[in-house]
């Protein structure tokens, strides 16, 4: 079955990508979406994602607009303007007989330009790299380039935006369009096809959700009260199963198994819809635990769901854990806890195993700490903060941090007091 791939960008870029896509027409069907202004991106994405398996953006501009608006629901990649694109532009400018030692350029990182200059031993008299920001307009970029040109600080302007290129040309500026090489376009077209294929295959995986009522363990005052809660939960689960195109089976007195596919379940959990189930349980005083398991066989999916359920059963509040086919776990997902993490339960990574051995703690704790650092985008914590993330006691958290410092995987960098009367907390920096 062919992959349906949406391609979003200006007309000149779309034309080149469609031409290259003919080389792999046995694998892919292209759905071109052309914009005149980058602001049209979100409208095109909404239309595009209803029809395709994945998206290829012509460059980072439309991709970042989509990403920072949280509009992407399908696998997506963009064609970057990296080394070979800059090299191609310099060569073409030289062939036009233009002195490129004084130039301005946008849509690339300064580091990329410096690397090419060092590699080719090029010395620029003046190089102005204009950083691209999501809210910058075509006219603002035109103004940057034009002022440099007007003040004779540059001989040529290089831009990655078609609209900016046209406007600079109309102003009489010597301008060059920064385009990706054919090799880059082919490489990222194949990446987009691959990502969409993987997602499509994964969507057919078996998914099993096990839901268990926990109220019975909470000193229910009567059998009738338990049955009322059970009926409310069943109604909730029936609606959920209908939305995820699955089948539901009662399993014992207080447990339910839902069989569906990963694609159907992911669609439900990747929206804000599932949060209504937590709101419902709070109104109805339902306390439940749920484990979701993915696998290529029913056995593997149910095994992973049981592992996830055991984690959820350890919480006092309603929550969900998910275990993937590779053993990675995500959770807890709930209305009570925003510290949802994804980490490995069983770790085969040699580096993680080595760190765990030196710290004398489990590899899963090391994996979880790494996940915390990645999610929070920081590596400094006090013991209370780290303990909350790890869902352990403050005492256990302090013990782990001491081991981290003693083995050289961290250090104390200061103290912080959040209240005048409180004892200052030590701040730790972790290196993992």
Short mmCIF file of C-alpha atoms in Angstrom, two decimals:
data_model
loop_
_atom_site.label_atom_id
_atom_site.label_comp_id
_atom_site.label_asym_id
_atom_site.label_seq_id
_atom_site.Cartn_x
_atom_site.Cartn_y
_atom_site.Cartn_z
CA UNK A 1 0.00 0.00 0.00
CA UNK A 2 1.34 3.41 -0.99
CA UNK A 3 2.08 6.10 1.60
CA UNK A 4 0.04 9.28 1.23
CA UNK A 5 2.43 12.18 1.77
CA UNK A 6 1.46 15.83 2.05
CA UNK A 7 4.06 18.32 0.83
CA UNK A 8 3.72 21.89 2.11
CA UNK A 9 5.67 24.93 0.89
CA UNK A 10 5.95 27.64 -1.78
CA UNK A 11 5.35 26.69 -5.43
CA UNK A 12 9.01 26.59 -6.56
CA UNK A 13 9.98 24.17 -3.78
CA UNK A 14 6.88 21.99 -4.23
CA UNK A 15 7.60 21.68 -7.96
CA UNK A 16 11.13 20.35 -7.30
CA UNK A 17 9.99 17.92 -4.60
CA UNK A 18 7.20 16.52 -6.81
CA UNK A 19 9.71 15.97 -9.61
CA UNK A 20 12.01 13.96 -7.31
CA UNK A 21 9.03 12.05 -5.89
CA UNK A 22 8.45 10.50 -9.33
CA UNK A 23 11.54 8.37 -8.64
CA UNK A 24 9.64 6.59 -5.83
CA UNK A 25 6.10 6.76 -7.21
CA UNK A 26 5.66 3.04 -6.48
CA UNK A 27 5.94 3.90 -2.75
CA UNK A 28 4.20 7.24 -2.38
CA UNK A 29 1.28 9.39 -3.52
CA UNK A 30 2.06 13.11 -3.23
CA UNK A 31 -0.56 15.61 -2.07
CA UNK A 32 0.90 19.08 -2.83
CA UNK A 33 -0.20 22.05 -0.72
CA UNK A 34 1.16 25.34 -2.01
CA UNK A 35 1.11 28.61 -0.09
CA UNK A 36 1.90 32.16 -1.15
CA UNK A 37 2.38 33.36 2.41
CA UNK A 38 3.75 31.28 5.30
CA UNK A 39 0.78 32.39 7.41
CA UNK A 40 -1.38 30.02 5.32
CA UNK A 41 0.49 27.01 6.77
CA UNK A 42 -1.93 26.19 9.60
CA UNK A 43 -4.95 26.26 7.31
CA UNK A 44 -3.19 23.93 4.87
CA UNK A 45 -2.15 21.54 7.65
CA UNK A 46 -5.70 21.18 8.92
CA UNK A 47 -6.83 20.27 5.41
CA UNK A 48 -3.78 18.12 4.66
CA UNK A 49 -3.81 15.91 7.77
CA UNK A 50 -7.29 14.61 6.96
CA UNK A 51 -5.94 12.92 3.84
CA UNK A 52 -2.31 11.90 4.43
CA UNK A 53 -0.12 9.52 6.45
CA UNK A 54 2.76 11.99 6.84
CA UNK A 55 3.97 15.47 5.90
CA UNK A 56 7.12 16.82 4.25
CA UNK A 57 7.68 20.56 4.70
CA UNK A 58 9.82 22.38 2.14
CA UNK A 59 11.79 24.08 4.92
CA UNK A 60 11.95 24.92 8.60
CA UNK A 61 9.66 27.95 8.30
CA UNK A 62 6.32 26.14 7.71
CA UNK A 63 7.44 23.24 9.92
CA UNK A 64 8.13 25.49 12.93
CA UNK A 65 4.84 27.33 12.47
CA UNK A 66 3.07 23.96 12.65
CA UNK A 67 5.18 22.62 15.51
CA UNK A 68 4.91 25.65 17.81
CA UNK A 69 1.16 25.81 17.20
CA UNK A 70 0.84 22.16 18.29
CA UNK A 71 -0.99 21.52 15.03
CA UNK A 72 0.87 18.35 13.98
CA UNK A 73 -0.91 15.03 14.44
CA UNK A 74 0.92 13.14 11.67
CA UNK A 75 4.64 12.28 11.34
CA UNK A 76 6.47 15.24 9.80
CA UNK A 77 9.95 16.27 8.66
CA UNK A 78 11.33 19.34 6.91
CA UNK A 79 14.16 19.82 4.42
CA UNK A 80 16.90 21.77 6.25
CA UNK A 81 19.21 24.36 4.73
CA UNK A 82 22.48 22.85 5.89
CA UNK A 83 26.07 22.72 4.63
CA UNK A 84 25.46 21.52 1.08
CA UNK A 85 22.73 24.17 0.52
CA UNK A 86 25.10 26.95 1.59
CA UNK A 87 27.90 25.49 -0.55
CA UNK A 88 25.55 25.34 -3.54
CA UNK A 89 24.55 29.00 -3.02
CA UNK A 90 28.19 30.18 -2.79
CA UNK A 91 29.08 28.28 -5.95
CA UNK A 92 26.11 29.67 -7.91
CA UNK A 93 26.86 33.23 -6.71
CA UNK A 94 30.48 32.84 -7.79
CA UNK A 95 29.37 31.57 -11.21
CA UNK A 96 27.27 34.74 -11.57
CA UNK A 97 30.47 36.74 -11.13
CA UNK A 98 29.37 38.27 -7.82
CA UNK A 99 31.76 38.90 -4.92
CA UNK A 100 30.29 36.89 -2.06
CA UNK A 101 32.82 37.95 0.58
CA UNK A 102 30.30 40.60 1.69
CA UNK A 103 26.88 39.06 2.07
CA UNK A 104 23.81 38.59 4.26
CA UNK A 105 21.97 35.30 4.66
CA UNK A 106 18.85 34.08 6.45
CA UNK A 107 17.23 30.68 7.13
CA UNK A 108 20.52 29.11 8.30
CA UNK A 109 22.51 28.92 11.50
CA UNK A 110 25.66 30.98 11.86
CA UNK A 111 27.52 27.82 12.88
CA UNK A 112 26.69 26.18 9.53
CA UNK A 113 28.05 29.15 7.60
CA UNK A 114 31.26 29.21 9.66
CA UNK A 115 31.80 25.48 9.14
CA UNK A 116 31.56 25.86 5.35
CA UNK A 117 33.85 28.91 5.42
CA UNK A 118 36.45 27.02 7.47
CA UNK A 119 36.18 23.93 5.25
CA UNK A 120 36.73 25.95 2.05
CA UNK A 121 39.11 28.45 3.70
CA UNK A 122 36.87 31.35 2.71
CA UNK A 123 37.41 34.68 4.44
CA UNK A 124 34.37 36.92 4.47
CA UNK A 125 34.91 40.67 4.70
CA UNK A 126 31.41 40.90 6.15
CA UNK A 127 28.95 38.10 6.86
CA UNK A 128 25.54 38.91 8.32
CA UNK A 129 23.56 35.86 9.41
CA UNK A 130 19.99 36.89 10.15
CA UNK A 131 18.38 34.55 12.70
CA UNK A 132 14.90 33.43 11.72
CA UNK A 133 12.15 33.82 14.32
CA UNK A 134 8.66 32.36 14.00
CA UNK A 135 6.86 35.71 14.14
CA UNK A 136 9.19 37.59 11.79
CA UNK A 137 7.48 38.82 8.62
CA UNK A 138 8.67 38.74 5.01
CA UNK A 139 8.87 42.56 5.09
CA UNK A 140 11.06 42.55 8.21
CA UNK A 141 13.53 40.18 6.55
CA UNK A 142 13.45 42.32 3.41
CA UNK A 143 14.22 45.38 5.55
CA UNK A 144 17.23 43.67 7.20
CA UNK A 145 18.75 42.69 3.87
CA UNK A 146 17.83 45.93 2.09
CA UNK A 147 19.37 48.22 4.74
CA UNK A 148 22.65 46.28 4.55
CA UNK A 149 22.54 46.56 0.75
CA UNK A 150 21.62 50.25 0.81
CA UNK A 151 24.52 51.03 3.16
CA UNK A 152 26.86 49.08 0.84
CA UNK A 153 27.77 46.60 3.56
CA UNK A 154 26.90 43.65 1.32
CA UNK A 155 27.26 42.70 -2.35
CA UNK A 156 24.56 40.03 -2.29
CA UNK A 157 21.67 38.92 -0.09
CA UNK A 158 20.83 35.24 0.28
CA UNK A 159 17.36 34.22 1.48
CA UNK A 160 15.59 30.93 1.97
CA UNK A 161 12.11 32.47 1.63
CA UNK A 162 10.59 32.77 -1.83
CA UNK A 163 8.46 35.80 -0.95
CA UNK A 164 11.45 37.66 0.52
CA UNK A 165 13.46 36.79 -2.60
CA UNK A 166 10.80 38.28 -4.90
CA UNK A 167 10.48 41.48 -2.83
CA UNK A 168 14.25 42.04 -2.67
CA UNK A 169 14.50 41.51 -6.41
CA UNK A 170 11.78 44.14 -6.98
CA UNK A 171 13.86 46.57 -4.87
CA UNK A 172 16.86 46.03 -7.16
CA UNK A 173 18.93 44.11 -4.59
CA UNK A 174 21.33 41.49 -5.91
CA UNK A 175 19.71 38.49 -4.29
CA UNK A 176 20.09 34.72 -4.43
CA UNK A 177 17.53 32.07 -3.39
CA UNK A 178 18.89 29.53 -0.90
CA UNK A 179 17.62 26.13 -2.01
CA UNK A 180 18.31 22.60 -0.80
CA UNK A 181 20.32 20.33 -3.06
CA UNK A 182 18.61 17.52 -4.95
CA UNK A 183 20.43 15.08 -2.66
CA UNK A 184 18.93 16.73 0.45
CA UNK A 185 15.42 16.80 -1.01
CA UNK A 186 15.68 13.11 -1.94
CA UNK A 187 17.08 12.21 1.50
CA UNK A 188 14.31 13.96 3.43
CA UNK A 189 11.59 12.74 1.06
CA UNK A 190 12.68 9.19 1.90
CA UNK A 191 12.80 10.08 5.64
CA UNK A 192 9.23 11.36 5.46
CA UNK A 193 8.10 8.17 3.69
CA UNK A 194 9.90 6.05 6.31
CA UNK A 195 8.42 7.90 9.30
CA UNK A 196 4.91 7.69 7.85
CA UNK A 197 5.38 3.97 7.10
CA UNK A 198 6.57 3.20 10.64
CA UNK A 199 3.61 5.08 12.15
CA UNK A 200 1.22 3.25 9.83
CA UNK A 201 2.64 -0.16 10.76
CA UNK A 202 2.64 0.71 14.46
CA UNK A 203 -1.00 1.76 14.24
CA UNK A 204 -1.94 -1.86 13.43
CA UNK A 205 -0.30 -3.19 16.62
CA UNK A 206 -2.54 -4.82 19.21
CA UNK A 207 -3.43 -2.61 22.17
CA UNK A 208 -4.97 -3.93 25.37
CA UNK A 209 -6.25 -1.70 28.15
CA UNK A 210 -7.00 -3.24 31.54
CA UNK A 211 -9.13 -1.17 33.90
CA UNK A 212 -9.59 -2.14 37.54
CA UNK A 213 -11.93 -0.57 40.10
CA UNK A 214 -10.11 0.26 43.32
CA UNK A 215 -13.08 1.46 45.36
CA UNK A 216 -13.80 -2.01 46.74
CA UNK A 217 -10.60 -1.73 48.73
CA UNK A 218 -11.66 1.61 50.17
CA UNK A 219 -14.13 0.31 52.80
CA UNK A 220 -17.28 0.58 50.69
CA UNK A 221 -20.25 1.06 53.00
CA UNK A 222 -22.47 -1.33 51.03
CA UNK A 223 -22.64 -3.68 48.06
CA UNK A 224 -25.17 -1.34 46.47
CA UNK A 225 -22.73 1.56 46.57
CA UNK A 226 -20.09 -0.56 44.86
CA UNK A 227 -22.57 -1.65 42.16
CA UNK A 228 -23.56 1.98 41.51
CA UNK A 229 -19.90 2.92 41.00
CA UNK A 230 -19.34 -0.16 38.86
CA UNK A 231 -22.29 0.76 36.60
CA UNK A 232 -21.01 4.31 36.17
CA UNK A 233 -17.53 3.07 35.25
CA UNK A 234 -18.99 0.54 32.80
CA UNK A 235 -20.94 3.30 31.05
CA UNK A 236 -17.78 5.38 30.82
CA UNK A 237 -15.75 2.44 29.46
CA UNK A 238 -18.39 1.46 26.91
CA UNK A 239 -18.29 4.99 25.45
CA UNK A 240 -14.49 4.94 25.46
CA UNK A 241 -14.40 1.52 23.74
CA UNK A 242 -16.84 2.74 21.10
CA UNK A 243 -14.63 5.76 20.38
CA UNK A 244 -11.52 3.58 20.09
CA UNK A 245 -13.26 0.97 17.85
CA UNK A 246 -12.54 -1.81 20.34
CA UNK A 247 -14.23 -4.63 22.22
CA UNK A 248 -14.75 -4.71 25.98
CA UNK A 249 -14.93 -7.79 28.19
CA UNK A 250 -15.65 -7.97 31.95
CA UNK A 251 -12.91 -9.93 33.72
CA UNK A 252 -13.89 -10.93 37.19
CA UNK A 253 -15.82 -8.74 39.60
CA UNK A 254 -13.91 -5.46 39.25
CA UNK A 255 -11.78 -5.66 36.09
CA UNK A 256 -12.33 -4.97 32.38
CA UNK A 257 -10.25 -5.74 29.29
CA UNK A 258 -10.49 -3.55 26.21
CA UNK A 259 -9.05 -4.93 22.94
CA UNK A 260 -8.31 -2.48 20.13
CA UNK A 261 -5.43 -1.31 17.89
CA UNK A 262 -2.65 1.09 18.71
CA UNK A 263 -3.79 3.53 16.04
CA UNK A 264 -7.31 3.77 17.45
CA UNK A 265 -6.10 4.05 21.06
CA UNK A 266 -3.37 6.59 20.26
CA UNK A 267 -5.89 8.79 18.52
CA UNK A 268 -7.99 8.81 21.68
CA UNK A 269 -5.13 9.40 24.09
CA UNK A 270 -3.32 11.97 21.95
CA UNK A 271 -6.21 14.39 22.28
CA UNK A 272 -7.57 16.13 25.35
CA UNK A 273 -10.63 13.90 25.13
CA UNK A 274 -9.38 11.27 27.59
CA UNK A 275 -9.24 13.88 30.37
CA UNK A 276 -13.02 13.81 30.55
CA UNK A 277 -12.76 10.31 31.98
CA UNK A 278 -10.77 11.61 34.93
CA UNK A 279 -13.30 14.39 35.45
CA UNK A 280 -16.07 11.80 35.38
CA UNK A 281 -14.38 9.59 37.95
CA UNK A 282 -13.92 12.53 40.34
CA UNK A 283 -17.59 13.50 40.14
CA UNK A 284 -18.69 9.90 40.65
CA UNK A 285 -16.11 9.11 43.36
CA UNK A 286 -14.72 6.33 41.16
CA UNK A 287 -11.11 5.34 41.84
CA UNK A 288 -9.62 3.16 39.13
CA UNK A 289 -6.27 1.97 37.83
CA UNK A 290 -5.58 1.33 34.17
CA UNK A 291 -2.71 -0.31 32.34
CA UNK A 292 -2.29 -0.13 28.58
CA UNK A 293 0.00 -2.51 26.76
CA UNK A 294 1.13 -2.56 23.13
CA UNK A 295 2.50 -5.60 21.33
CA UNK A 296 2.66 -7.53 18.08
CA UNK A 297 0.80 -10.43 19.68
CA UNK A 298 -2.12 -10.61 22.12
CA UNK A 299 0.16 -12.27 24.68
CA UNK A 300 2.77 -9.48 24.53
CA UNK A 301 0.15 -6.73 24.64
CA UNK A 302 -1.62 -8.25 27.67
CA UNK A 303 1.68 -8.89 29.46
CA UNK A 304 2.67 -5.24 28.99
CA UNK A 305 -0.80 -4.11 30.09
CA UNK A 306 -0.42 -6.14 33.33
CA UNK A 307 2.97 -4.56 34.01
CA UNK A 308 1.43 -1.11 33.46
CA UNK A 309 -1.58 -1.95 35.65
CA UNK A 310 0.68 -2.99 38.55
CA UNK A 311 2.26 0.47 38.44
CA UNK A 312 -1.12 2.18 38.38
CA UNK A 313 -2.36 0.08 41.31
CA UNK A 314 0.40 1.55 43.44
CA UNK A 315 -1.17 5.02 43.26
CA UNK A 316 -3.90 6.27 45.57
CA UNK A 317 -5.59 8.24 42.79
CA UNK A 318 -7.02 7.20 39.41
CA UNK A 319 -4.28 6.97 36.81
CA UNK A 320 -3.05 5.21 33.70
CA UNK A 321 0.34 3.75 32.80
CA UNK A 322 1.31 2.58 29.32
CA UNK A 323 4.00 0.02 28.40
CA UNK A 324 5.29 -0.08 24.82
CA UNK A 325 6.50 -3.16 22.96
CA UNK A 326 10.11 -2.12 23.62
CA UNK A 327 9.55 -2.11 27.39
CA UNK A 328 9.39 1.67 27.81
CA UNK A 329 6.78 2.91 30.28
CA UNK A 330 4.82 6.16 30.26
CA UNK A 331 2.96 7.50 33.27
CA UNK A 332 1.31 8.27 35.50
CA UNK A 333 -1.35 9.94 33.36
CA UNK A 334 -3.97 11.51 35.61
CA UNK A 335 -5.68 14.69 36.72
CA UNK A 336 -3.64 14.56 39.95
CA UNK A 337 -0.13 14.39 38.50
CA UNK A 338 1.48 16.41 35.73
CA UNK A 339 4.83 14.62 36.07
CA UNK A 340 4.21 12.12 33.26
CA UNK A 341 7.46 10.52 32.13
CA UNK A 342 8.59 7.97 29.57
CA UNK A 343 11.45 5.70 30.59
CA UNK A 344 12.60 2.07 30.37
CA UNK A 345 11.64 -0.51 32.97
CA UNK A 346 14.28 -2.99 31.86
CA UNK A 347 17.42 -1.34 30.57
CA UNK A 348 19.94 -2.96 28.22
CA UNK A 349 21.85 0.24 27.43
CA UNK A 350 25.46 -0.38 28.52
CA UNK A 351 26.05 3.24 29.58
CA UNK A 352 22.95 3.28 31.80
CA UNK A 353 23.90 -0.10 33.26
CA UNK A 354 27.41 1.19 33.98
CA UNK A 355 26.12 4.34 35.74
CA UNK A 356 23.62 2.27 37.75
CA UNK A 357 26.38 -0.11 38.85
CA UNK A 358 28.59 2.76 40.04
CA UNK A 359 25.69 4.43 41.86
CA UNK A 360 24.47 1.13 43.28
CA UNK A 361 20.87 1.88 42.28
CA UNK A 362 18.57 0.21 39.71
CA UNK A 363 19.08 0.96 36.02
CA UNK A 364 15.40 1.94 35.77
CA UNK A 365 16.04 4.78 38.28
CA UNK A 366 18.93 6.02 36.13
CA UNK A 367 16.72 5.82 33.03
CA UNK A 368 13.99 7.72 34.87
CA UNK A 369 16.39 10.46 36.04
CA UNK A 370 17.58 10.86 32.44
CA UNK A 371 13.94 11.13 31.33
CA UNK A 372 13.32 13.82 33.99
CA UNK A 373 16.32 15.83 32.77
CA UNK A 374 15.11 15.56 29.17
CA UNK A 375 11.52 16.48 29.99
CA UNK A 376 12.30 19.43 32.27
CA UNK A 377 15.18 20.58 30.05
CA UNK A 378 17.33 21.19 33.12
CA UNK A 379 19.77 19.24 35.27
CA UNK A 380 19.57 21.11 38.60
CA UNK A 381 17.20 19.92 41.35
CA UNK A 382 16.72 19.98 45.08
CA UNK A 383 16.02 16.68 46.83
CA UNK A 384 12.29 17.35 47.25
CA UNK A 385 11.81 18.17 43.57
CA UNK A 386 13.67 15.08 42.36
CA UNK A 387 11.85 12.89 44.89
CA UNK A 388 8.49 14.10 43.58
CA UNK A 389 9.49 13.24 40.03
CA UNK A 390 10.79 9.82 41.06
CA UNK A 391 7.73 9.30 43.28
CA UNK A 392 9.83 8.26 46.26
CA UNK A 393 10.27 9.62 49.79
CA UNK A 394 12.43 12.70 50.40
CA UNK A 395 14.80 10.53 52.40
CA UNK A 396 15.27 8.13 49.47
CA UNK A 397 15.72 11.09 47.14
CA UNK A 398 18.48 12.55 49.34
CA UNK A 399 20.17 9.16 49.48
CA UNK A 400 20.22 8.87 45.68
CA UNK A 401 21.52 12.43 45.29
CA UNK A 402 24.31 11.72 47.80
CA UNK A 403 25.35 8.69 45.74
CA UNK A 404 25.26 10.80 42.58
CA UNK A 405 27.59 13.39 44.15
CA UNK A 406 29.90 10.81 45.76
CA UNK A 407 30.44 9.00 42.44
CA UNK A 408 31.10 12.17 40.44
CA UNK A 409 27.85 12.19 38.47
CA UNK A 410 26.78 15.40 40.16
CA UNK A 411 27.73 18.16 42.54
CA UNK A 412 26.18 20.58 45.03
CA UNK A 413 26.10 24.00 43.38
CA UNK A 414 24.36 26.08 46.04
CA UNK A 415 21.57 26.50 48.53
CA UNK A 416 18.13 27.95 48.17
CA UNK A 417 15.62 29.03 50.82
CA UNK A 418 12.04 29.53 49.64
CA UNK A 419 10.94 30.90 53.01
CA UNK A 420 12.69 33.15 55.50
CA UNK A 421 12.30 30.70 58.35
CA UNK A 422 12.86 27.49 56.37
CA UNK A 423 16.10 25.61 56.23
CA UNK A 424 17.96 26.27 52.95
CA UNK A 425 17.74 23.40 50.47
CA UNK A 426 20.84 22.17 48.69
CA UNK A 427 20.73 22.44 44.90
CA UNK A 428 22.30 19.60 42.97
CA UNK A 429 23.60 19.57 39.40
CA UNK A 430 23.44 16.13 37.73
CA UNK A 431 25.69 14.99 34.88
CA UNK A 432 24.14 12.06 32.97
#
